PDB file of C-alpha atoms in Angstrom:
ATOM      1  CA  MET A   1      21.433  32.201   3.511  1.00 67.00           C
ATOM      2  CA  THR A   2      18.950  34.238   1.066  1.00 77.00           C
ATOM      3  CA  ALA A   3      15.155  34.225   1.069  1.00 78.00           C
ATOM      4  CA  GLU A   4      14.916  31.889  -1.278  1.00 76.00           C
ATOM      5  CA  THR A   5      16.867  29.119   0.766  1.00 81.00           C
ATOM      6  CA  LEU A   6      14.785  29.934   3.060  1.00 84.00           C
ATOM      7  CA  ILE A   7      11.705  29.334   1.540  1.00 85.00           C
ATOM      8  CA  GLN A   8      12.766  26.145  -0.402  1.00 85.00           C
ATOM      9  CA  VAL A   9      14.045  24.402   3.172  1.00 86.00           C
ATOM     10  CA  LEU A  10      10.597  25.333   4.207  1.00 89.00           C
ATOM     11  CA  ALA A  11       8.626  23.878   1.915  1.00 88.00           C
ATOM     12  CA  SER A  12      10.880  21.102   2.421  1.00 88.00           C
ATOM     13  CA  GLY A  13      10.215  20.910   5.695  1.00 90.00           C
ATOM     14  CA  VAL A  14       6.538  21.641   5.379  1.00 92.00           C
ATOM     15  CA  ALA A  15       6.478  18.941   2.756  1.00 90.00           C
ATOM     16  CA  THR A  16       8.100  16.132   4.855  1.00 90.00           C
ATOM     17  CA  GLY A  17       5.372  17.341   8.093  1.00 90.00           C
ATOM     18  CA  CYS A  18       3.201  16.400   6.172  1.00 91.00           C
ATOM     19  CA  VAL A  19       4.335  12.651   5.553  1.00 90.00           C
ATOM     20  CA  TYR A  20       5.194  12.349   8.855  1.00 90.00           C
ATOM     21  CA  GLY A  21       1.202  14.101   9.768  1.00 90.00           C
ATOM     22  CA  LEU A  22      -1.002  11.325   7.899  1.00 90.00           C
ATOM     23  CA  VAL A  23       1.487   8.738   9.615  1.00 90.00           C
ATOM     24  CA  ALA A  24       0.636  10.931  12.920  1.00 90.00           C
ATOM     25  CA  LEU A  25      -3.010  10.679  12.271  1.00 90.00           C
ATOM     26  CA  SER A  26      -2.519   7.358  11.410  1.00 89.00           C
ATOM     27  CA  PHE A  27      -0.764   6.575  15.086  1.00 90.00           C
ATOM     28  CA  VAL A  28      -4.186   8.763  16.846  1.00 90.00           C
ATOM     29  CA  LEU A  29      -7.101   7.366  14.628  1.00 89.00           C
ATOM     30  CA  ILE A  30      -6.275   4.053  15.857  1.00 90.00           C
ATOM     31  CA  TYR A  31      -5.709   4.717  19.287  1.00 89.00           C
ATOM     32  CA  LYS A  32      -8.748   6.978  19.924  1.00 86.00           C
ATOM     33  CA  ALA A  33     -10.958   4.439  19.116  1.00 86.00           C
ATOM     34  CA  THR A  34      -8.833   1.491  20.386  1.00 85.00           C
ATOM     35  CA  GLY A  35      -6.505   2.521  22.763  1.00 83.00           C
ATOM     36  CA  ALA A  36      -4.132   0.525  21.187  1.00 85.00           C
ATOM     37  CA  VAL A  37      -0.599   1.941  20.187  1.00 87.00           C
ATOM     38  CA  SER A  38       0.070   0.615  16.997  1.00 89.00           C
ATOM     39  CA  PHE A  39       3.598   0.174  16.597  1.00 89.00           C
ATOM     40  CA  MET A  40       3.259  -0.764  12.659  1.00 93.00           C
ATOM     41  CA  GLN A  41       2.320   1.477  10.826  1.00 91.00           C
ATOM     42  CA  GLY A  42       5.339   2.693   9.143  1.00 91.00           C
ATOM     43  CA  GLU A  43       5.683  -1.018   8.426  1.00 93.00           C
ATOM     44  CA  LEU A  44       2.004  -0.794   6.828  1.00 94.00           C
ATOM     45  CA  LEU A  45       3.526   2.774   5.048  1.00 94.00           C
ATOM     46  CA  MET A  46       6.511   0.577   3.567  1.00 93.00           C
ATOM     47  CA  LEU A  47       4.304  -2.180   2.476  1.00 94.00           C
ATOM     48  CA  GLY A  48       1.173   0.144   1.094  1.00 94.00           C
ATOM     49  CA  ALA A  49       4.390   1.399  -1.297  1.00 93.00           C
ATOM     50  CA  PHE A  50       5.625  -2.495  -2.535  1.00 93.00           C
ATOM     51  CA  VAL A  51       2.419  -3.142  -3.260  1.00 95.00           C
ATOM     52  CA  VAL A  52       1.824  -0.100  -5.184  1.00 94.00           C
ATOM     53  CA  LEU A  53       5.104  -0.685  -6.841  1.00 91.00           C
ATOM     54  CA  ALA A  54       4.131  -4.797  -7.912  1.00 92.00           C
ATOM     55  CA  LEU A  55       0.546  -3.562  -9.220  1.00 93.00           C
ATOM     56  CA  HIS A  56       2.266  -1.153 -11.667  1.00 91.00           C
ATOM     57  CA  GLU A  57       5.305  -2.783 -12.158  1.00 88.00           C
ATOM     58  CA  ALA A  58       4.675  -6.558 -12.146  1.00 87.00           C
ATOM     59  CA  ALA A  59       1.116  -6.285 -12.915  1.00 89.00           C
ATOM     60  CA  GLY A  60       1.347  -3.655 -15.571  1.00 88.00           C
ATOM     61  CA  LEU A  61      -2.065  -2.193 -14.276  1.00 92.00           C
ATOM     62  CA  PRO A  62      -2.327   2.306 -15.069  1.00 92.00           C
ATOM     63  CA  LEU A  63      -0.341   3.762 -12.904  1.00 90.00           C
ATOM     64  CA  ALA A  64      -3.849   5.576 -11.006  1.00 91.00           C
ATOM     65  CA  ALA A  65      -5.237   1.956 -10.890  1.00 94.00           C
ATOM     66  CA  ALA A  66      -2.144   0.859  -9.196  1.00 94.00           C
ATOM     67  CA  VAL A  67      -2.176   3.524  -5.965  1.00 94.00           C
ATOM     68  CA  VAL A  68      -5.924   3.161  -5.713  1.00 95.00           C
ATOM     69  CA  LEU A  69      -6.181  -0.449  -5.741  1.00 96.00           C
ATOM     70  CA  GLY A  70      -2.953  -0.529  -3.266  1.00 95.00           C
ATOM     71  CA  ILE A  71      -4.588   1.918  -0.994  1.00 95.00           C
ATOM     72  CA  ALA A  72      -7.931  -0.070  -0.877  1.00 96.00           C
ATOM     73  CA  ALA A  73      -5.529  -3.630  -0.702  1.00 96.00           C
ATOM     74  CA  LEU A  74      -3.807  -2.023   2.094  1.00 96.00           C
ATOM     75  CA  ALA A  75      -7.028  -0.632   3.966  1.00 96.00           C
ATOM     76  CA  ALA A  76      -8.499  -4.426   3.344  1.00 96.00           C
ATOM     77  CA  PHE A  77      -5.646  -5.423   5.279  1.00 96.00           C
ATOM     78  CA  GLY A  78      -6.108  -4.263   8.628  1.00 95.00           C
ATOM     79  CA  ALA A  79      -9.195  -4.703   8.923  1.00 94.00           C
ATOM     80  CA  LEU A  80      -8.402  -8.903   8.467  1.00 95.00           C
ATOM     81  CA  LEU A  81      -4.980  -8.053  11.036  1.00 93.00           C
ATOM     82  CA  GLU A  82      -7.697  -6.329  12.870  1.00 91.00           C
ATOM     83  CA  ARG A  83     -10.859  -9.720  12.859  1.00 91.00           C
ATOM     84  CA  THR A  84      -8.057 -12.789  13.124  1.00 91.00           C
ATOM     85  CA  VAL A  85      -5.127 -10.924  15.810  1.00 87.00           C
ATOM     86  CA  LEU A  86      -5.653  -7.669  17.435  1.00 86.00           C
ATOM     87  CA  ARG A  87      -9.198  -8.422  18.353  1.00 82.00           C
ATOM     88  CA  ARG A  88      -8.277 -10.524  20.641  1.00 76.00           C
ATOM     89  CA  THR A  89      -5.611  -8.615  22.697  1.00 71.00           C
ATOM     90  CA  LEU A  90      -7.888  -4.988  23.119  1.00 63.00           C
ATOM     91  CA  GLY A  91      -9.490  -5.024  26.308  1.00 61.00           C
ATOM     92  CA  PRO A  92      -7.744  -3.500  29.929  1.00 54.00           C
ATOM     93  CA  ALA A  93      -4.232  -5.227  28.876  1.00 57.00           C
ATOM     94  CA  HIS A  94      -2.946  -2.500  26.219  1.00 70.00           C
ATOM     95  CA  LEU A  95       0.216  -3.288  26.187  1.00 78.00           C
ATOM     96  CA  THR A  96      -0.171  -7.275  24.735  1.00 82.00           C
ATOM     97  CA  ALA A  97      -1.246  -4.725  21.838  1.00 83.00           C
ATOM     98  CA  LEU A  98       1.502  -2.998  21.211  1.00 84.00           C
ATOM     99  CA  LEU A  99       3.989  -6.132  21.649  1.00 87.00           C
ATOM    100  CA  LEU A 100       1.810  -7.640  18.949  1.00 89.00           C
ATOM    101  CA  THR A 101       2.104  -5.235  16.151  1.00 91.00           C
ATOM    102  CA  PHE A 102       5.761  -4.278  16.728  1.00 91.00           C
ATOM    103  CA  GLY A 103       6.317  -8.463  15.910  1.00 92.00           C
ATOM    104  CA  LEU A 104       3.653  -7.739  13.486  1.00 92.00           C
ATOM    105  CA  GLY A 105       5.694  -5.255  11.573  1.00 92.00           C
ATOM    106  CA  MET A 106       8.926  -7.270  12.219  1.00 92.00           C
ATOM    107  CA  VAL A 107       7.425  -9.934  10.114  1.00 93.00           C
ATOM    108  CA  MET A 108       6.459  -7.661   7.301  1.00 92.00           C
ATOM    109  CA  ARG A 109       9.387  -5.901   6.766  1.00 90.00           C
ATOM    110  CA  GLY A 110      11.201  -9.473   7.356  1.00 90.00           C
ATOM    111  CA  THR A 111       9.182 -10.342   4.419  1.00 91.00           C
ATOM    112  CA  VAL A 112       9.643  -7.700   1.936  1.00 90.00           C
ATOM    113  CA  GLY A 113      13.396  -8.461   2.726  1.00 86.00           C
ATOM    114  CA  ALA A 114      13.707 -12.105   2.312  1.00 88.00           C
ATOM    115  CA  VAL A 115      12.043 -10.827  -1.244  1.00 85.00           C
ATOM    116  CA  PRO A 116      15.413 -10.523  -3.473  1.00 84.00           C
ATOM    117  CA  ALA A 117      13.693  -8.229  -5.980  1.00 79.00           C
ATOM    118  CA  ALA A 118      12.457  -5.915  -2.785  1.00 77.00           C
ATOM    119  CA  SER A 119      15.408  -6.008  -0.623  1.00 75.00           C
ATOM    120  CA  HIS A 120      18.375  -5.737  -3.451  1.00 73.00           C
ATOM    121  CA  ALA A 121      17.631  -1.847  -5.145  1.00 75.00           C
ATOM    122  CA  MET A 122      16.184   1.390  -3.988  1.00 78.00           C
ATOM    123  CA  HIS A 123      12.641   0.806  -6.910  1.00 83.00           C
ATOM    124  CA  ARG A 124      11.448   4.040  -7.924  1.00 81.00           C
ATOM    125  CA  LEU A 125       7.311   4.571  -8.389  1.00 81.00           C
ATOM    126  CA  PRO A 126       7.211   6.216 -11.797  1.00 79.00           C
ATOM    127  CA  LEU A 127       4.690   9.439 -10.303  1.00 77.00           C
ATOM    128  CA  PRO A 128       4.270  12.061 -12.955  1.00 76.00           C
ATOM    129  CA  PHE A 129       5.155  14.620 -10.633  1.00 72.00           C
ATOM    130  CA  ALA A 130       9.155  12.912  -9.708  1.00 70.00           C
ATOM    131  CA  GLY A 131      11.661  14.945 -10.526  1.00 73.00           C
ATOM    132  CA  GLU A 132       9.858  18.025 -11.823  1.00 79.00           C
ATOM    133  CA  SER A 133      10.301  21.852 -10.131  1.00 80.00           C
ATOM    134  CA  VAL A 134       7.915  24.631 -10.394  1.00 81.00           C
ATOM    135  CA  GLN A 135       9.607  28.114 -10.441  1.00 81.00           C
ATOM    136  CA  TRP A 136       8.419  30.998  -8.564  1.00 76.00           C
ATOM    137  CA  GLY A 137      10.095  34.551  -9.080  1.00 75.00           C
ATOM    138  CA  GLY A 138      13.668  33.258  -7.937  1.00 76.00           C
ATOM    139  CA  VAL A 139      12.601  30.090  -6.656  1.00 79.00           C
ATOM    140  CA  ALA A 140      12.634  26.587  -7.425  1.00 81.00           C
ATOM    141  CA  LEU A 141      10.274  24.220  -5.468  1.00 83.00           C
ATOM    142  CA  ALA A 142      10.053  20.155  -6.119  1.00 85.00           C
ATOM    143  CA  ALA A 143       6.918  19.024  -7.461  1.00 85.00           C
ATOM    144  CA  GLU A 144       6.704  16.004  -5.248  1.00 84.00           C
ATOM    145  CA  HIS A 145       6.712  18.546  -1.902  1.00 86.00           C
ATOM    146  CA  LEU A 146       4.091  20.160  -3.099  1.00 88.00           C
ATOM    147  CA  ALA A 147       2.286  17.382  -4.401  1.00 88.00           C
ATOM    148  CA  VAL A 148       2.722  15.361  -1.035  1.00 88.00           C
ATOM    149  CA  ILE A 149       1.226  19.026   0.255  1.00 91.00           C
ATOM    150  CA  ALA A 150      -1.596  19.321  -2.135  1.00 91.00           C
ATOM    151  CA  ALA A 151      -2.587  15.551  -1.338  1.00 90.00           C
ATOM    152  CA  THR A 152      -2.090  15.819   2.995  1.00 90.00           C
ATOM    153  CA  GLY A 153      -4.870  18.457   2.324  1.00 91.00           C
ATOM    154  CA  LEU A 154      -7.197  17.306   0.303  1.00 92.00           C
ATOM    155  CA  LEU A 155      -7.056  14.387   2.552  1.00 91.00           C
ATOM    156  CA  ALA A 156      -7.297  16.292   5.435  1.00 91.00           C
ATOM    157  CA  GLY A 157     -10.918  17.522   3.858  1.00 92.00           C
ATOM    158  CA  ALA A 158     -11.969  14.173   2.877  1.00 92.00           C
ATOM    159  CA  LEU A 159     -11.474  13.221   6.117  1.00 91.00           C
ATOM    160  CA  THR A 160     -13.142  16.041   7.864  1.00 91.00           C
ATOM    161  CA  LEU A 161     -15.977  15.930   6.387  1.00 93.00           C
ATOM    162  CA  PHE A 162     -16.219  11.852   6.167  1.00 92.00           C
ATOM    163  CA  PHE A 163     -15.788  12.286  10.221  1.00 90.00           C
ATOM    164  CA  ARG A 164     -18.798  15.041  10.266  1.00 91.00           C
ATOM    165  CA  ARG A 165     -21.094  14.089   7.366  1.00 91.00           C
ATOM    166  CA  THR A 166     -21.083  10.698   7.287  1.00 92.00           C
ATOM    167  CA  ARG A 167     -23.257   7.853   9.624  1.00 91.00           C
ATOM    168  CA  ALA A 168     -19.931   5.771   9.791  1.00 91.00           C
ATOM    169  CA  GLY A 169     -17.585   8.668  10.783  1.00 90.00           C
ATOM    170  CA  LEU A 170     -20.054  10.047  13.458  1.00 91.00           C
ATOM    171  CA  ALA A 171     -20.322   6.466  14.530  1.00 91.00           C
ATOM    172  CA  LEU A 172     -16.399   6.036  15.158  1.00 90.00           C
ATOM    173  CA  ARG A 173     -16.666   9.525  16.472  1.00 88.00           C
ATOM    174  CA  ALA A 174     -18.951   8.167  19.292  1.00 89.00           C
ATOM    175  CA  CYS A 175     -16.760   5.451  20.094  1.00 87.00           C
ATOM    176  CA  SER A 176     -13.391   7.191  20.502  1.00 84.00           C
ATOM    177  CA  GLU A 177     -14.972   9.494  23.102  1.00 82.00           C
ATOM    178  CA  ASN A 178     -16.733   6.441  25.582  1.00 83.00           C
ATOM    179  CA  SER A 179     -18.023   3.390  24.115  1.00 82.00           C
ATOM    180  CA  ASP A 180     -19.954   2.920  26.135  1.00 85.00           C
ATOM    181  CA  ILE A 181     -22.195   4.734  26.029  1.00 88.00           C
ATOM    182  CA  ALA A 182     -21.454   4.507  22.063  1.00 87.00           C
ATOM    183  CA  ALA A 183     -23.114   0.872  22.662  1.00 88.00           C
ATOM    184  CA  LEU A 184     -26.083   1.452  23.952  1.00 87.00           C
ATOM    185  CA  MET A 185     -26.910   4.400  21.196  1.00 85.00           C
ATOM    186  CA  GLY A 186     -26.756   1.330  19.145  1.00 87.00           C
ATOM    187  CA  VAL A 187     -22.670   1.684  17.090  1.00 88.00           C
ATOM    188  CA  SER A 188     -21.508  -1.570  16.900  1.00 90.00           C
ATOM    189  CA  VAL A 189     -17.845  -1.291  18.845  1.00 89.00           C
ATOM    190  CA  ALA A 190     -16.309  -3.817  16.975  1.00 89.00           C
ATOM    191  CA  GLY A 191     -17.148  -2.791  14.168  1.00 91.00           C
ATOM    192  CA  MET A 192     -15.759   0.524  14.577  1.00 91.00           C
ATOM    193  CA  HIS A 193     -12.545  -1.029  15.505  1.00 90.00           C
ATOM    194  CA  THR A 194     -12.333  -2.509  12.265  1.00 93.00           C
ATOM    195  CA  LEU A 195     -12.820   0.422  10.668  1.00 94.00           C
ATOM    196  CA  ALA A 196     -10.232   2.303  12.369  1.00 93.00           C
ATOM    197  CA  TRP A 197      -7.809  -0.163  12.160  1.00 94.00           C
ATOM    198  CA  SER A 198      -8.553  -0.435   8.589  1.00 95.00           C
ATOM    199  CA  LEU A 199      -8.538   3.854   7.878  1.00 94.00           C
ATOM    200  CA  GLY A 200      -5.306   3.635   9.981  1.00 93.00           C
ATOM    201  CA  ALA A 201      -3.532   1.190   7.662  1.00 95.00           C
ATOM    202  CA  GLY A 202      -5.068   3.040   4.211  1.00 94.00           C
ATOM    203  CA  LEU A 203      -3.434   6.278   5.465  1.00 92.00           C
ATOM    204  CA  ALA A 204      -0.163   4.812   6.153  1.00 93.00           C
ATOM    205  CA  ALA A 205       0.090   3.265   3.025  1.00 94.00           C
ATOM    206  CA  VAL A 206      -0.732   6.753   1.863  1.00 92.00           C
ATOM    207  CA  ALA A 207       2.018   8.460   3.249  1.00 91.00           C
ATOM    208  CA  GLY A 208       3.826   5.419   1.700  1.00 91.00           C
ATOM    209  CA  VAL A 209       3.156   6.601  -2.036  1.00 90.00           C
ATOM    210  CA  LEU A 210       3.808  10.248  -1.107  1.00 87.00           C
ATOM    211  CA  LEU A 211       6.447   9.576   0.673  1.00 86.00           C
ATOM    212  CA  ALA A 212       7.941   6.860  -2.692  1.00 84.00           C
ATOM    213  CA  PRO A 213       9.073  10.245  -5.017  1.00 79.00           C
ATOM    214  CA  VAL A 214      11.605  11.661  -1.793  1.00 77.00           C
ATOM    215  CA  THR A 215      13.261   8.055  -0.955  1.00 78.00           C
ATOM    216  CA  PHE A 216      12.824   6.084  -3.018  1.00 83.00           C
ATOM    217  CA  VAL A 217      11.366   2.485  -2.217  1.00 88.00           C
ATOM    218  CA  HIS A 218      12.974   0.278  -0.374  1.00 87.00           C
ATOM    219  CA  PRO A 219      12.461  -1.786   2.903  1.00 87.00           C
ATOM    220  CA  ASN A 220      13.680   0.827   5.778  1.00 86.00           C
ATOM    221  CA  MET A 221      11.538   3.329   4.063  1.00 86.00           C
ATOM    222  CA  GLY A 222       9.190   2.472   7.312  1.00 85.00           C
ATOM    223  CA  LEU A 223      11.778   4.193   9.820  1.00 86.00           C
ATOM    224  CA  VAL A 224       9.637   7.359   9.171  1.00 84.00           C
ATOM    225  CA  ALA A 225       7.239   6.593  11.511  1.00 83.00           C
ATOM    226  CA  LEU A 226       9.923   6.716  14.435  1.00 85.00           C
ATOM    227  CA  LYS A 227       9.581  10.950  13.759  1.00 82.00           C
ATOM    228  CA  ALA A 228       6.324  10.494  13.210  1.00 85.00           C
ATOM    229  CA  PHE A 229       5.181   9.328  16.344  1.00 85.00           C
ATOM    230  CA  PRO A 230       6.988  12.360  18.525  1.00 85.00           C
ATOM    231  CA  ALA A 231       4.477  14.685  16.089  1.00 84.00           C
ATOM    232  CA  ALA A 232       1.129  12.108  17.290  1.00 85.00           C
ATOM    233  CA  VAL A 233       2.852  12.567  21.173  1.00 83.00           C
ATOM    234  CA  LEU A 234       3.153  17.250  20.003  1.00 81.00           C
ATOM    235  CA  GLY A 235      -0.736  16.331  18.809  1.00 78.00           C
ATOM    236  CA  GLY A 236      -1.854  14.722  22.092  1.00 74.00           C
ATOM    237  CA  MET A 237      -2.282  11.364  20.620  1.00 77.00           C
ATOM    238  CA  ALA A 238      -5.966  12.122  20.787  1.00 76.00           C
ATOM    239  CA  SER A 239      -6.391  14.659  18.796  1.00 81.00           C
ATOM    240  CA  LEU A 240      -6.630  14.121  15.060  1.00 84.00           C
ATOM    241  CA  PRO A 241      -5.559  18.135  14.085  1.00 86.00           C
ATOM    242  CA  GLY A 242      -3.538  18.097  16.596  1.00 86.00           C
ATOM    243  CA  ALA A 243      -1.669  15.050  15.448  1.00 87.00           C
ATOM    244  CA  LEU A 244      -1.202  16.637  11.407  1.00 89.00           C
ATOM    245  CA  ALA A 245      -0.511  20.192  12.755  1.00 89.00           C
ATOM    246  CA  GLY A 246       2.551  18.079  15.106  1.00 88.00           C
ATOM    247  CA  GLY A 247       3.728  16.754  11.786  1.00 89.00           C
ATOM    248  CA  VAL A 248       3.845  19.839  10.194  1.00 91.00           C
ATOM    249  CA  PHE A 249       5.860  21.689  12.837  1.00 90.00           C
ATOM    250  CA  LEU A 250       8.060  18.841  13.390  1.00 89.00           C
ATOM    251  CA  GLY A 251       9.232  18.948   9.978  1.00 89.00           C
ATOM    252  CA  VAL A 252       9.678  22.374   9.870  1.00 91.00           C
ATOM    253  CA  VAL A 253      11.281  22.979  13.002  1.00 89.00           C
ATOM    254  CA  GLU A 254      13.775  19.535  11.818  1.00 88.00           C
ATOM    255  CA  ALA A 255      14.035  21.546   7.768  1.00 88.00           C
ATOM    256  CA  LEU A 256      15.640  24.665  10.466  1.00 88.00           C
ATOM    257  CA  ALA A 257      17.214  22.435  12.351  1.00 87.00           C
ATOM    258  CA  GLY A 258      19.022  21.304   9.237  1.00 83.00           C
ATOM    259  CA  LEU A 259      20.347  24.107   7.841  1.00 81.00           C
ATOM    260  CA  VAL A 260      21.495  25.898  11.079  1.00 81.00           C
ATOM    261  CA  LEU A 261      22.939  22.665  12.936  1.00 81.00           C
ATOM    262  CA  PRO A 262      25.992  20.748  12.602  1.00 78.00           C
ATOM    263  CA  GLU A 263      24.973  17.466  10.159  1.00 73.00           C
ATOM    264  CA  GLY A 264      22.788  14.625  12.263  1.00 74.00           C
ATOM    265  CA  ALA A 265      22.612  16.748  14.521  1.00 77.00           C
ATOM    266  CA  LYS A 266      18.574  17.530  13.248  1.00 78.00           C
ATOM    267  CA  ASP A 267      17.376  13.742  13.287  1.00 81.00           C
ATOM    268  CA  VAL A 268      17.956  14.096  17.856  1.00 86.00           C
ATOM    269  CA  VAL A 269      15.140  17.342  17.315  1.00 83.00           C
ATOM    270  CA  PRO A 270      12.214  15.714  17.581  1.00 81.00           C
ATOM    271  CA  TYR A 271      13.114  13.683  20.003  1.00 84.00           C
ATOM    272  CA  LEU A 272      14.191  16.637  22.419  1.00 86.00           C
ATOM    273  CA  LEU A 273      10.727  18.628  20.892  1.00 82.00           C
ATOM    274  CA  MET A 274       9.020  15.061  22.451  1.00 81.00           C
ATOM    275  CA  MET A 275      10.533  15.404  25.454  1.00 84.00           C
ATOM    276  CA  ALA A 276       9.271  18.657  26.444  1.00 84.00           C
ATOM    277  CA  VAL A 277       5.446  18.959  25.877  1.00 79.00           C
ATOM    278  CA  LEU A 278       6.203  16.083  27.992  1.00 79.00           C
ATOM    279  CA  LEU A 279       7.759  17.514  30.591  1.00 81.00           C
ATOM    280  CA  LEU A 280       5.803  21.054  29.610  1.00 79.00           C
ATOM    281  CA  PHE A 281       2.038  19.496  28.581  1.00 75.00           C
ATOM    282  CA  PRO A 282       1.839  16.018  29.298  1.00 68.00           C
ATOM    283  CA  GLY A 283      -1.703  16.144  27.303  1.00 65.00           C
ATOM    284  CA  GLY A 284       0.104  17.271  24.117  1.00 65.00           C
ATOM    285  CA  PHE A 285       0.527  21.572  22.810  1.00 66.00           C
ATOM    286  CA  ALA A 286      -3.608  20.684  21.895  1.00 63.00           C
ATOM    287  CA  ALA A 287      -4.423  20.199  25.511  1.00 61.00           C
ATOM    288  CA  GLY A 288      -1.780  22.855  26.325  1.00 58.00           C
ATOM    289  CA  LEU A 289      -3.239  25.411  24.730  1.00 58.00           C
ATOM    290  CA  ARG A 290      -6.409  24.680  26.373  1.00 56.00           C
ATOM    291  CA  GLY A 291      -4.916  24.675  29.641  1.00 52.00           C
ATOM    292  CA  ARG A 292      -5.238  21.723  30.621  1.00 49.00           C
ATOM    293  CA  PRO A 293      -3.483  18.622  30.866  1.00 42.00           C
TER     294      PRO A 293
END
């Protein structure tokens, strides 16, 4: 194995890990704010990619406008689901919310799959960087991988500013730490729950758009969330930076495993890592590094 091959594999792993990390962020954001685990994030990712595709190809909107409107539409859809369905289930019985999100996800996948134009072909979102490569010395790096890494970095910076510099972000953090005290301080806990589900759906849609040039757009592309969930567990399910770091770590390890292990074995790696972390650091890597569960 040459150094050029290793660099290309690592770049691919980091890009894939960024997508895992964005979906893991959506898991953790919802879990921290509401205490519920959403099992429909993969389907929201798939739906976001299809909405952007429909706005661009069917409605004829420019691609940039279709991306912005598609992500905004998914964020609004997440808020609508919270207001109409999920709010009724939040409380001590979080298992109800978990099963409900699983059912909603199946409904979304089935609905998209019932549309012949969506289910009978693989679709390509014509992003300007798709299929291009960047030459760096003797290394050829895929432009979509670099775009995913850059977009994830920008989004992480924007989220950091949102949570540290805006009233809504500070209120959401307060609600995540202790909803009772936050309510006494005048924070609308119900409003923060709506915001969390909306942001979670929007993040999943962003991940869908970034994943589209890599895997194409199809009804099963949301299965990537099955690998993003171990990334959230690696981060500790309560740490937003930990979720993103867990996703990148998982993507790199998976890429390296694909290089040295037999075909198909790399798909087992995320779950082996998740089980190992649950046994050794029940609170995730972040808590393990702090020396407490």
